Structures are given as structure tokens and as C-alpha cells.
């Protein structure tokens, strides 16, 4: 079985651990029952160990009860960049191994139900654990929106990014994020309603800035160039600009590229559209 799943950008500013959008970068996993374990990797992640510790092998073993399979992984999604690479691979591998519920399997392995849900469903999702089980719903996403990903040539492990967050937050900060999240969801549904303030956050981004000091200048460059909202992508270090048109996305990308040069940040800037298909199986289910 072959399965493809998209990348994702989670949080989108105020939606910490609850919101994600699927983006047009993909990982494909193919699993066939040939045994003993053989793993072939292409693209991002091809430098990872191809043994029983590989995420696709661990997912296959969980689904099948063994990993006597041949696995081929092809990925366009950079690793450890805040673009949901692990969640996407877990979704694709679970589906390719024949899991009845690839989303539940992936959420269990990756630990980020919103990323896994975006890779599974496509589009814009809200998600969380309800009585220990992943629950996700797609919400409307305006087709005019474009996304600019600023992907630095540096990694930021999620455990480190989480370690700098406070254990408790002020009530005013919680209310601030709830109000901004409501504005964000409305603006993502109708791009004409999207406000710059909808991307404001007080729960995670201010604390993570010390891990990537140049992020503040890059986020400002995205907005100055044409993005209505700019924010961290997941735990970073990638940043996302949300734009209401192709032209504004091109302007934001150009501005971000110039800012990367001036700040001495190596990396790439990529214009992306939302993915609306989510998980795709080949052959499709009968």
C-alpha cells in the first residue's frame, strides 16, 4: 500500500496545540510485506538511520505486530522545522500499513493531534484529546489564502521549544489568546475578515523568541511585505506568513528573503497553498 500525507503548520499564533493547517508539501510512504525489514528513504530524512528505530518501522510494527516489511519513504517536508514532518510520516505509514484509524495511530506516536489531524483530513482543523482519544474537525478555509514558509537552516527540537514555556499563565493572557483565536478562525474562513491582530499570541511565541532571536525581524518583514498575519510554525524555527492573495504572498516572500540575508539567516522561503485532500491512498480504499 502507498499513502501520501501533507505537511502542516500548527498553532498559527494564538491556537496553541489546537489548530493546524495542511500545506502543500508531502511525504509518501509505501509498505509491502516482503521481510526482513528494509527501509529506503529519499528527500528530507534520508540521513536518518534505516533500522528498527525509524518512525515508519515503529508505526508499521505497531499496526502489523511486526516489521518484516519493505518500506520506501519519499519526503518533501524538512525535519525538525515545525512543519509537522513526524505527524505526516506517521499518518502515511499507518495508512500504508493498513491501520483502521491512521489518525489515532499517528497522534499516539507524534503526540501532536492537531498536526496529525491536518495531515489526515487536509485543510484547516481544530483538534484535541477527548477522554484520551483524538477528536478533530475541519473548519472552513478561504481558498484565496496563501502561505509563505520561512525555513531556516537550523533545527529546533520540540522538547527544547516546550522547555522554555511557563507552567502557568496569567488569566489576562489566556483571555487574550482566546479572543485572538476567535478572530483568527473567522479570518481564515473569510480572508476579507482577517486582521493582523488575529495572529497575536502570549502563550508561547514570546518565550521561544530567545531560541531564535532573528525571528522577530523575520516576522515583521513578512508583515511589511504583504502578509496579514505572521507567526511561528508549530514549535519553529520555521515561520509562516498568511496572505490574502497571490500578489501579497509574493511580496511577503521577497521581503522575508531580503530580511534573511540582512540578518544572516541561511535557509529558504517557500510559497505554499493549503492542501485540502489530506491523506491519499494508492490504491484508494474500495
mmCIF file of C-alpha atoms in Angstrom:
data_model
loop_
_atom_site.group_PDB
_atom_site.id
_atom_site.type_symbol
_atom_site.label_atom_id
_atom_site.label_comp_id
_atom_site.label_asym_id
_atom_site.label_seq_id
_atom_site.Cartn_x
_atom_site.Cartn_y
_atom_site.Cartn_z
ATOM 1 C CA UNK A 1 0.000 0.000 0.000
ATOM 2 C CA UNK A 2 1.197 3.522 -0.778
ATOM 3 C CA UNK A 3 -0.023 6.564 1.145
ATOM 4 C CA UNK A 4 0.676 10.282 0.913
ATOM 5 C CA UNK A 5 0.128 12.908 3.614
ATOM 6 C CA UNK A 6 0.752 16.668 3.666
ATOM 7 C CA UNK A 7 2.867 18.840 5.925
ATOM 8 C CA UNK A 8 1.156 21.063 8.458
ATOM 9 C CA UNK A 9 1.614 24.300 10.335
ATOM 10 C CA UNK A 10 0.210 24.276 13.856
ATOM 11 C CA UNK A 11 -0.739 26.999 16.346
ATOM 12 C CA UNK A 12 -0.946 29.793 13.741
ATOM 13 C CA UNK A 13 -0.247 32.258 16.527
ATOM 14 C CA UNK A 14 -2.904 32.019 19.249
ATOM 15 C CA UNK A 15 -4.147 28.463 18.592
ATOM 16 C CA UNK A 16 -1.521 26.732 20.718
ATOM 17 C CA UNK A 17 -1.825 22.929 20.352
ATOM 18 C CA UNK A 18 -5.359 23.227 18.970
ATOM 19 C CA UNK A 19 -5.262 24.478 15.351
ATOM 20 C CA UNK A 20 -3.330 23.424 12.257
ATOM 21 C CA UNK A 21 -3.485 23.848 8.509
ATOM 22 C CA UNK A 22 -2.300 21.296 5.952
ATOM 23 C CA UNK A 23 0.240 22.627 3.464
ATOM 24 C CA UNK A 24 1.309 21.525 0.008
ATOM 25 C CA UNK A 25 4.489 19.656 0.907
ATOM 26 C CA UNK A 26 4.206 15.885 1.081
ATOM 27 C CA UNK A 27 5.607 12.670 2.456
ATOM 28 C CA UNK A 28 4.836 9.374 0.775
ATOM 29 C CA UNK A 29 5.178 6.005 2.435
ATOM 30 C CA UNK A 30 4.968 2.625 0.734
ATOM 31 C CA UNK A 31 4.883 -0.593 2.741
ATOM 32 C CA UNK A 32 4.955 -4.075 1.275
ATOM 33 C CA UNK A 33 5.121 -7.415 3.179
ATOM 34 C CA UNK A 34 8.486 -8.675 1.958
ATOM 35 C CA UNK A 35 10.545 -9.003 5.170
ATOM 36 C CA UNK A 36 13.034 -8.835 6.729
ATOM 37 C CA UNK A 37 12.902 -5.090 7.388
ATOM 38 C CA UNK A 38 14.256 -2.983 4.567
ATOM 39 C CA UNK A 39 13.941 0.823 4.505
ATOM 40 C CA UNK A 40 14.686 3.083 1.560
ATOM 41 C CA UNK A 41 14.471 6.844 2.002
ATOM 42 C CA UNK A 42 14.520 9.749 -0.421
ATOM 43 C CA UNK A 43 14.470 13.501 0.143
ATOM 44 C CA UNK A 44 14.291 15.001 3.611
ATOM 45 C CA UNK A 45 15.139 12.480 6.297
ATOM 46 C CA UNK A 46 17.288 10.350 4.018
ATOM 47 C CA UNK A 47 20.144 10.770 6.505
ATOM 48 C CA UNK A 48 18.152 9.100 9.293
ATOM 49 C CA UNK A 49 19.032 5.545 10.429
ATOM 50 C CA UNK A 50 17.231 2.963 8.300
ATOM 51 C CA UNK A 51 16.702 0.382 11.018
ATOM 52 C CA UNK A 52 14.028 -0.646 13.518
ATOM 53 C CA UNK A 53 14.209 2.790 15.164
ATOM 54 C CA UNK A 54 12.880 4.567 12.075
ATOM 55 C CA UNK A 55 9.464 6.103 12.722
ATOM 56 C CA UNK A 56 7.876 4.326 9.764
ATOM 57 C CA UNK A 57 9.173 0.981 11.020
ATOM 58 C CA UNK A 58 7.870 1.626 14.530
ATOM 59 C CA UNK A 59 4.463 2.590 13.167
ATOM 60 C CA UNK A 60 4.356 -0.491 10.924
ATOM 61 C CA UNK A 61 5.280 -2.723 13.867
ATOM 62 C CA UNK A 62 2.510 -1.176 15.952
ATOM 63 C CA UNK A 63 -0.102 -1.720 13.226
ATOM 64 C CA UNK A 64 1.011 -5.130 11.961
ATOM 65 C CA UNK A 65 2.580 -6.645 15.077
ATOM 66 C CA UNK A 66 5.905 -6.974 13.247
ATOM 67 C CA UNK A 67 8.155 -5.000 10.944
ATOM 68 C CA UNK A 68 9.055 -7.702 8.421
ATOM 69 C CA UNK A 69 8.267 -5.312 5.606
ATOM 70 C CA UNK A 70 9.847 -3.230 2.904
ATOM 71 C CA UNK A 71 9.356 0.494 3.453
ATOM 72 C CA UNK A 72 10.003 3.299 0.974
ATOM 73 C CA UNK A 73 9.727 6.884 2.200
ATOM 74 C CA UNK A 74 9.875 9.939 -0.047
ATOM 75 C CA UNK A 75 9.601 13.286 1.718
ATOM 76 C CA UNK A 76 9.456 16.947 0.720
ATOM 77 C CA UNK A 77 8.978 18.011 4.351
ATOM 78 C CA UNK A 78 12.032 19.300 6.263
ATOM 79 C CA UNK A 79 12.615 17.589 9.593
ATOM 80 C CA UNK A 80 12.618 19.386 12.965
ATOM 81 C CA UNK A 81 11.456 22.632 11.372
ATOM 82 C CA UNK A 82 7.932 22.971 12.758
ATOM 83 C CA UNK A 83 6.184 21.711 9.628
ATOM 84 C CA UNK A 84 4.715 18.510 11.033
ATOM 85 C CA UNK A 85 7.105 16.079 9.345
ATOM 86 C CA UNK A 86 6.762 13.388 12.027
ATOM 87 C CA UNK A 87 2.975 13.610 12.137
ATOM 88 C CA UNK A 88 2.722 13.415 8.346
ATOM 89 C CA UNK A 89 5.020 10.402 8.167
ATOM 90 C CA UNK A 90 3.156 8.671 10.989
ATOM 91 C CA UNK A 91 -0.173 9.218 9.214
ATOM 92 C CA UNK A 92 1.199 7.952 5.887
ATOM 93 C CA UNK A 93 2.971 4.956 7.439
ATOM 94 C CA UNK A 94 -0.062 3.946 9.500
ATOM 95 C CA UNK A 95 -2.282 4.083 6.420
ATOM 96 C CA UNK A 96 0.244 2.243 4.259
ATOM 97 C CA UNK A 97 0.438 -0.492 6.902
ATOM 98 C CA UNK A 98 -3.344 -0.854 6.807
ATOM 99 C CA UNK A 99 -4.374 0.799 10.065
ATOM 100 C CA UNK A 100 -8.119 1.166 10.539
ATOM 101 C CA UNK A 101 -7.615 4.578 12.181
ATOM 102 C CA UNK A 102 -4.394 6.194 10.912
ATOM 103 C CA UNK A 103 -5.175 9.421 12.772
ATOM 104 C CA UNK A 104 -5.317 7.718 16.163
ATOM 105 C CA UNK A 105 -2.116 5.794 15.454
ATOM 106 C CA UNK A 106 -0.280 8.909 14.297
ATOM 107 C CA UNK A 107 -1.482 11.031 17.204
ATOM 108 C CA UNK A 108 -0.223 8.371 19.597
ATOM 109 C CA UNK A 109 3.238 8.320 18.051
ATOM 110 C CA UNK A 110 3.691 12.010 17.323
ATOM 111 C CA UNK A 111 1.914 13.459 20.331
ATOM 112 C CA UNK A 112 0.501 16.395 18.367
ATOM 113 C CA UNK A 113 -3.080 15.611 17.489
ATOM 114 C CA UNK A 114 -3.545 18.894 15.605
ATOM 115 C CA UNK A 115 -0.644 18.173 13.230
ATOM 116 C CA UNK A 116 -1.754 14.591 12.700
ATOM 117 C CA UNK A 117 -5.337 15.746 12.108
ATOM 118 C CA UNK A 118 -4.273 18.276 9.473
ATOM 119 C CA UNK A 119 -2.201 15.647 7.672
ATOM 120 C CA UNK A 120 -5.095 13.193 7.841
ATOM 121 C CA UNK A 121 -8.029 15.463 6.968
ATOM 122 C CA UNK A 122 -6.337 18.243 4.980
ATOM 123 C CA UNK A 123 -7.455 21.856 5.136
ATOM 124 C CA UNK A 124 -7.816 23.729 8.411
ATOM 125 C CA UNK A 125 -8.559 21.678 11.517
ATOM 126 C CA UNK A 126 -9.253 22.151 15.186
ATOM 127 C CA UNK A 127 -8.305 19.182 17.321
ATOM 128 C CA UNK A 128 -7.732 17.878 20.807
ATOM 129 C CA UNK A 129 -7.897 14.832 23.032
ATOM 130 C CA UNK A 130 -11.316 13.975 24.432
ATOM 131 C CA UNK A 131 -11.187 11.271 27.104
ATOM 132 C CA UNK A 132 -7.775 10.344 25.758
ATOM 133 C CA UNK A 133 -8.914 9.960 22.167
ATOM 134 C CA UNK A 134 -8.069 12.327 19.291
ATOM 135 C CA UNK A 135 -11.037 14.335 18.068
ATOM 136 C CA UNK A 136 -10.683 16.652 15.084
ATOM 137 C CA UNK A 137 -12.979 18.703 12.926
ATOM 138 C CA UNK A 138 -12.343 20.542 9.694
ATOM 139 C CA UNK A 139 -13.338 24.188 9.698
ATOM 140 C CA UNK A 140 -13.819 26.499 6.700
ATOM 141 C CA UNK A 141 -10.709 27.855 4.998
ATOM 142 C CA UNK A 142 -10.836 30.595 2.369
ATOM 143 C CA UNK A 143 -9.369 29.349 -0.899
ATOM 144 C CA UNK A 144 -7.757 32.725 -1.587
ATOM 145 C CA UNK A 145 -5.299 32.351 1.272
ATOM 146 C CA UNK A 146 -1.651 31.698 0.527
ATOM 147 C CA UNK A 147 1.116 30.756 2.919
ATOM 148 C CA UNK A 148 4.769 31.804 2.955
ATOM 149 C CA UNK A 149 7.080 29.463 4.855
ATOM 150 C CA UNK A 150 10.408 30.809 6.078
ATOM 151 C CA UNK A 151 12.517 27.730 6.786
ATOM 152 C CA UNK A 152 15.912 28.437 8.398
ATOM 153 C CA UNK A 153 18.864 26.091 8.038
ATOM 154 C CA UNK A 154 18.706 25.254 11.713
ATOM 155 C CA UNK A 155 16.734 22.814 13.792
ATOM 156 C CA UNK A 156 14.769 23.366 16.965
ATOM 157 C CA UNK A 157 13.713 20.247 18.833
ATOM 158 C CA UNK A 158 10.172 20.393 20.173
ATOM 159 C CA UNK A 159 11.223 19.332 23.717
ATOM 160 C CA UNK A 160 13.573 22.328 23.874
ATOM 161 C CA UNK A 161 10.920 24.663 22.489
ATOM 162 C CA UNK A 162 8.479 23.416 25.132
ATOM 163 C CA UNK A 163 11.000 23.625 27.961
ATOM 164 C CA UNK A 164 11.030 27.434 27.861
ATOM 165 C CA UNK A 165 7.256 27.754 28.311
ATOM 166 C CA UNK A 166 5.842 28.691 31.720
ATOM 167 C CA UNK A 167 3.875 26.129 33.703
ATOM 168 C CA UNK A 168 1.092 28.638 34.370
ATOM 169 C CA UNK A 169 -0.160 31.701 32.520
ATOM 170 C CA UNK A 170 -1.952 34.840 33.606
ATOM 171 C CA UNK A 171 -5.711 34.936 33.176
ATOM 172 C CA UNK A 172 -5.384 38.056 31.014
ATOM 173 C CA UNK A 173 -3.004 36.223 28.666
ATOM 174 C CA UNK A 174 -5.382 33.265 28.375
ATOM 175 C CA UNK A 175 -8.296 35.564 27.560
ATOM 176 C CA UNK A 176 -6.113 37.432 25.060
ATOM 177 C CA UNK A 177 -5.341 34.224 23.187
ATOM 178 C CA UNK A 178 -8.943 33.054 23.207
ATOM 179 C CA UNK A 179 -10.116 36.327 21.689
ATOM 180 C CA UNK A 180 -7.394 36.271 19.047
ATOM 181 C CA UNK A 181 -8.140 32.650 18.191
ATOM 182 C CA UNK A 182 -11.783 33.505 17.575
ATOM 183 C CA UNK A 183 -10.722 36.355 15.287
ATOM 184 C CA UNK A 184 -8.222 34.090 13.531
ATOM 185 C CA UNK A 185 -10.751 31.367 12.754
ATOM 186 C CA UNK A 186 -13.172 33.921 11.349
ATOM 187 C CA UNK A 187 -10.426 35.482 9.220
ATOM 188 C CA UNK A 188 -9.284 32.122 7.879
ATOM 189 C CA UNK A 189 -12.873 31.372 6.905
ATOM 190 C CA UNK A 190 -13.206 34.696 5.066
ATOM 191 C CA UNK A 191 -9.961 36.391 4.045
ATOM 192 C CA UNK A 192 -11.722 39.761 3.906
ATOM 193 C CA UNK A 193 -12.198 39.480 7.672
ATOM 194 C CA UNK A 194 -8.583 38.542 8.508
ATOM 195 C CA UNK A 195 -6.917 41.035 10.848
ATOM 196 C CA UNK A 196 -3.201 41.363 11.683
ATOM 197 C CA UNK A 197 -4.110 41.223 15.365
ATOM 198 C CA UNK A 198 -5.630 37.762 14.852
ATOM 199 C CA UNK A 199 -2.132 36.262 14.882
ATOM 200 C CA UNK A 200 -1.129 37.714 18.241
ATOM 201 C CA UNK A 201 -0.046 35.261 20.924
ATOM 202 C CA UNK A 202 1.021 35.477 24.557
ATOM 203 C CA UNK A 203 1.325 31.796 25.439
ATOM 204 C CA UNK A 204 4.324 30.503 23.512
ATOM 205 C CA UNK A 205 5.923 32.783 20.901
ATOM 206 C CA UNK A 206 7.291 35.431 23.306
ATOM 207 C CA UNK A 207 9.067 32.737 25.316
ATOM 208 C CA UNK A 208 10.509 30.987 22.268
ATOM 209 C CA UNK A 209 11.968 34.113 20.699
ATOM 210 C CA UNK A 210 15.160 33.705 22.749
ATOM 211 C CA UNK A 211 15.745 30.389 20.940
ATOM 212 C CA UNK A 212 15.599 32.160 17.570
ATOM 213 C CA UNK A 213 16.291 35.882 18.149
ATOM 214 C CA UNK A 214 16.119 36.737 14.458
ATOM 215 C CA UNK A 215 12.523 35.524 14.304
ATOM 216 C CA UNK A 216 11.137 38.889 15.401
ATOM 217 C CA UNK A 217 12.732 40.672 12.444
ATOM 218 C CA UNK A 218 11.614 37.987 10.017
ATOM 219 C CA UNK A 219 8.030 38.056 11.279
ATOM 220 C CA UNK A 220 7.972 41.827 10.846
ATOM 221 C CA UNK A 221 9.417 41.502 7.340
ATOM 222 C CA UNK A 222 6.651 39.083 6.377
ATOM 223 C CA UNK A 223 4.015 41.570 7.506
ATOM 224 C CA UNK A 224 5.713 44.536 5.880
ATOM 225 C CA UNK A 225 5.981 42.579 2.640
ATOM 226 C CA UNK A 226 2.301 41.711 2.444
ATOM 227 C CA UNK A 227 1.368 39.003 4.946
ATOM 228 C CA UNK A 228 -1.673 39.896 7.009
ATOM 229 C CA UNK A 229 -0.605 37.524 9.804
ATOM 230 C CA UNK A 230 2.854 36.192 10.598
ATOM 231 C CA UNK A 231 3.649 33.647 13.284
ATOM 232 C CA UNK A 232 5.783 30.712 14.268
ATOM 233 C CA UNK A 233 5.003 27.412 12.570
ATOM 234 C CA UNK A 234 4.474 24.908 15.350
ATOM 235 C CA UNK A 235 7.478 24.913 17.669
ATOM 236 C CA UNK A 236 9.621 26.511 14.973
ATOM 237 C CA UNK A 237 12.059 27.505 13.834
ATOM 238 C CA UNK A 238 10.037 27.869 10.624
ATOM 239 C CA UNK A 239 7.834 30.925 10.394
ATOM 240 C CA UNK A 240 4.586 31.329 8.458
ATOM 241 C CA UNK A 241 3.077 34.319 6.723
ATOM 242 C CA UNK A 242 -0.648 34.124 5.999
ATOM 243 C CA UNK A 243 -1.535 36.177 2.928
ATOM 244 C CA UNK A 244 -4.857 37.017 1.353
ATOM 245 C CA UNK A 245 -3.726 36.876 -2.284
ATOM 246 C CA UNK A 246 -1.032 35.532 -4.579
ATOM 247 C CA UNK A 247 0.423 39.024 -5.015
ATOM 248 C CA UNK A 248 0.687 39.685 -1.286
ATOM 249 C CA UNK A 249 2.315 36.282 -0.800
ATOM 250 C CA UNK A 250 4.930 37.063 -3.430
ATOM 251 C CA UNK A 251 5.649 40.382 -1.739
ATOM 252 C CA UNK A 252 5.950 38.739 1.669
ATOM 253 C CA UNK A 253 8.282 36.080 0.293
ATOM 254 C CA UNK A 254 10.542 38.674 -1.318
ATOM 255 C CA UNK A 255 10.668 40.722 1.875
ATOM 256 C CA UNK A 256 11.421 37.663 4.001
ATOM 257 C CA UNK A 257 14.226 36.624 1.668
ATOM 258 C CA UNK A 258 15.850 40.044 1.917
ATOM 259 C CA UNK A 259 15.461 40.006 5.698
ATOM 260 C CA UNK A 260 17.128 36.607 5.929
ATOM 261 C CA UNK A 261 20.092 37.964 4.018
ATOM 262 C CA UNK A 262 20.377 41.099 6.146
ATOM 263 C CA UNK A 263 20.056 39.117 9.396
ATOM 264 C CA UNK A 264 22.489 36.432 8.281
ATOM 265 C CA UNK A 265 19.923 33.642 8.490
ATOM 266 C CA UNK A 266 20.533 30.873 5.964
ATOM 267 C CA UNK A 267 17.509 28.996 4.690
ATOM 268 C CA UNK A 268 14.742 29.035 2.134
ATOM 269 C CA UNK A 269 11.459 30.856 1.605
ATOM 270 C CA UNK A 270 8.667 28.841 0.020
ATOM 271 C CA UNK A 271 5.237 29.907 -1.248
ATOM 272 C CA UNK A 272 2.621 27.307 -0.425
ATOM 273 C CA UNK A 273 -1.067 26.672 -0.835
ATOM 274 C CA UNK A 274 -3.190 24.807 1.648
ATOM 275 C CA UNK A 275 -3.655 21.126 0.956
ATOM 276 C CA UNK A 276 -7.328 20.136 1.008
ATOM 277 C CA UNK A 277 -7.013 16.428 0.244
ATOM 278 C CA UNK A 278 -5.211 15.215 3.354
ATOM 279 C CA UNK A 279 -4.321 11.536 3.377
ATOM 280 C CA UNK A 280 -4.422 9.919 -0.072
ATOM 281 C CA UNK A 281 -4.185 6.153 -0.546
ATOM 282 C CA UNK A 282 -2.955 4.281 -3.608
ATOM 283 C CA UNK A 283 -4.839 2.171 -4.400
ATOM 284 C CA UNK A 284 -7.836 4.012 -2.963
ATOM 285 C CA UNK A 285 -9.991 2.118 -0.462
ATOM 286 C CA UNK A 286 -12.724 0.005 -2.073
#
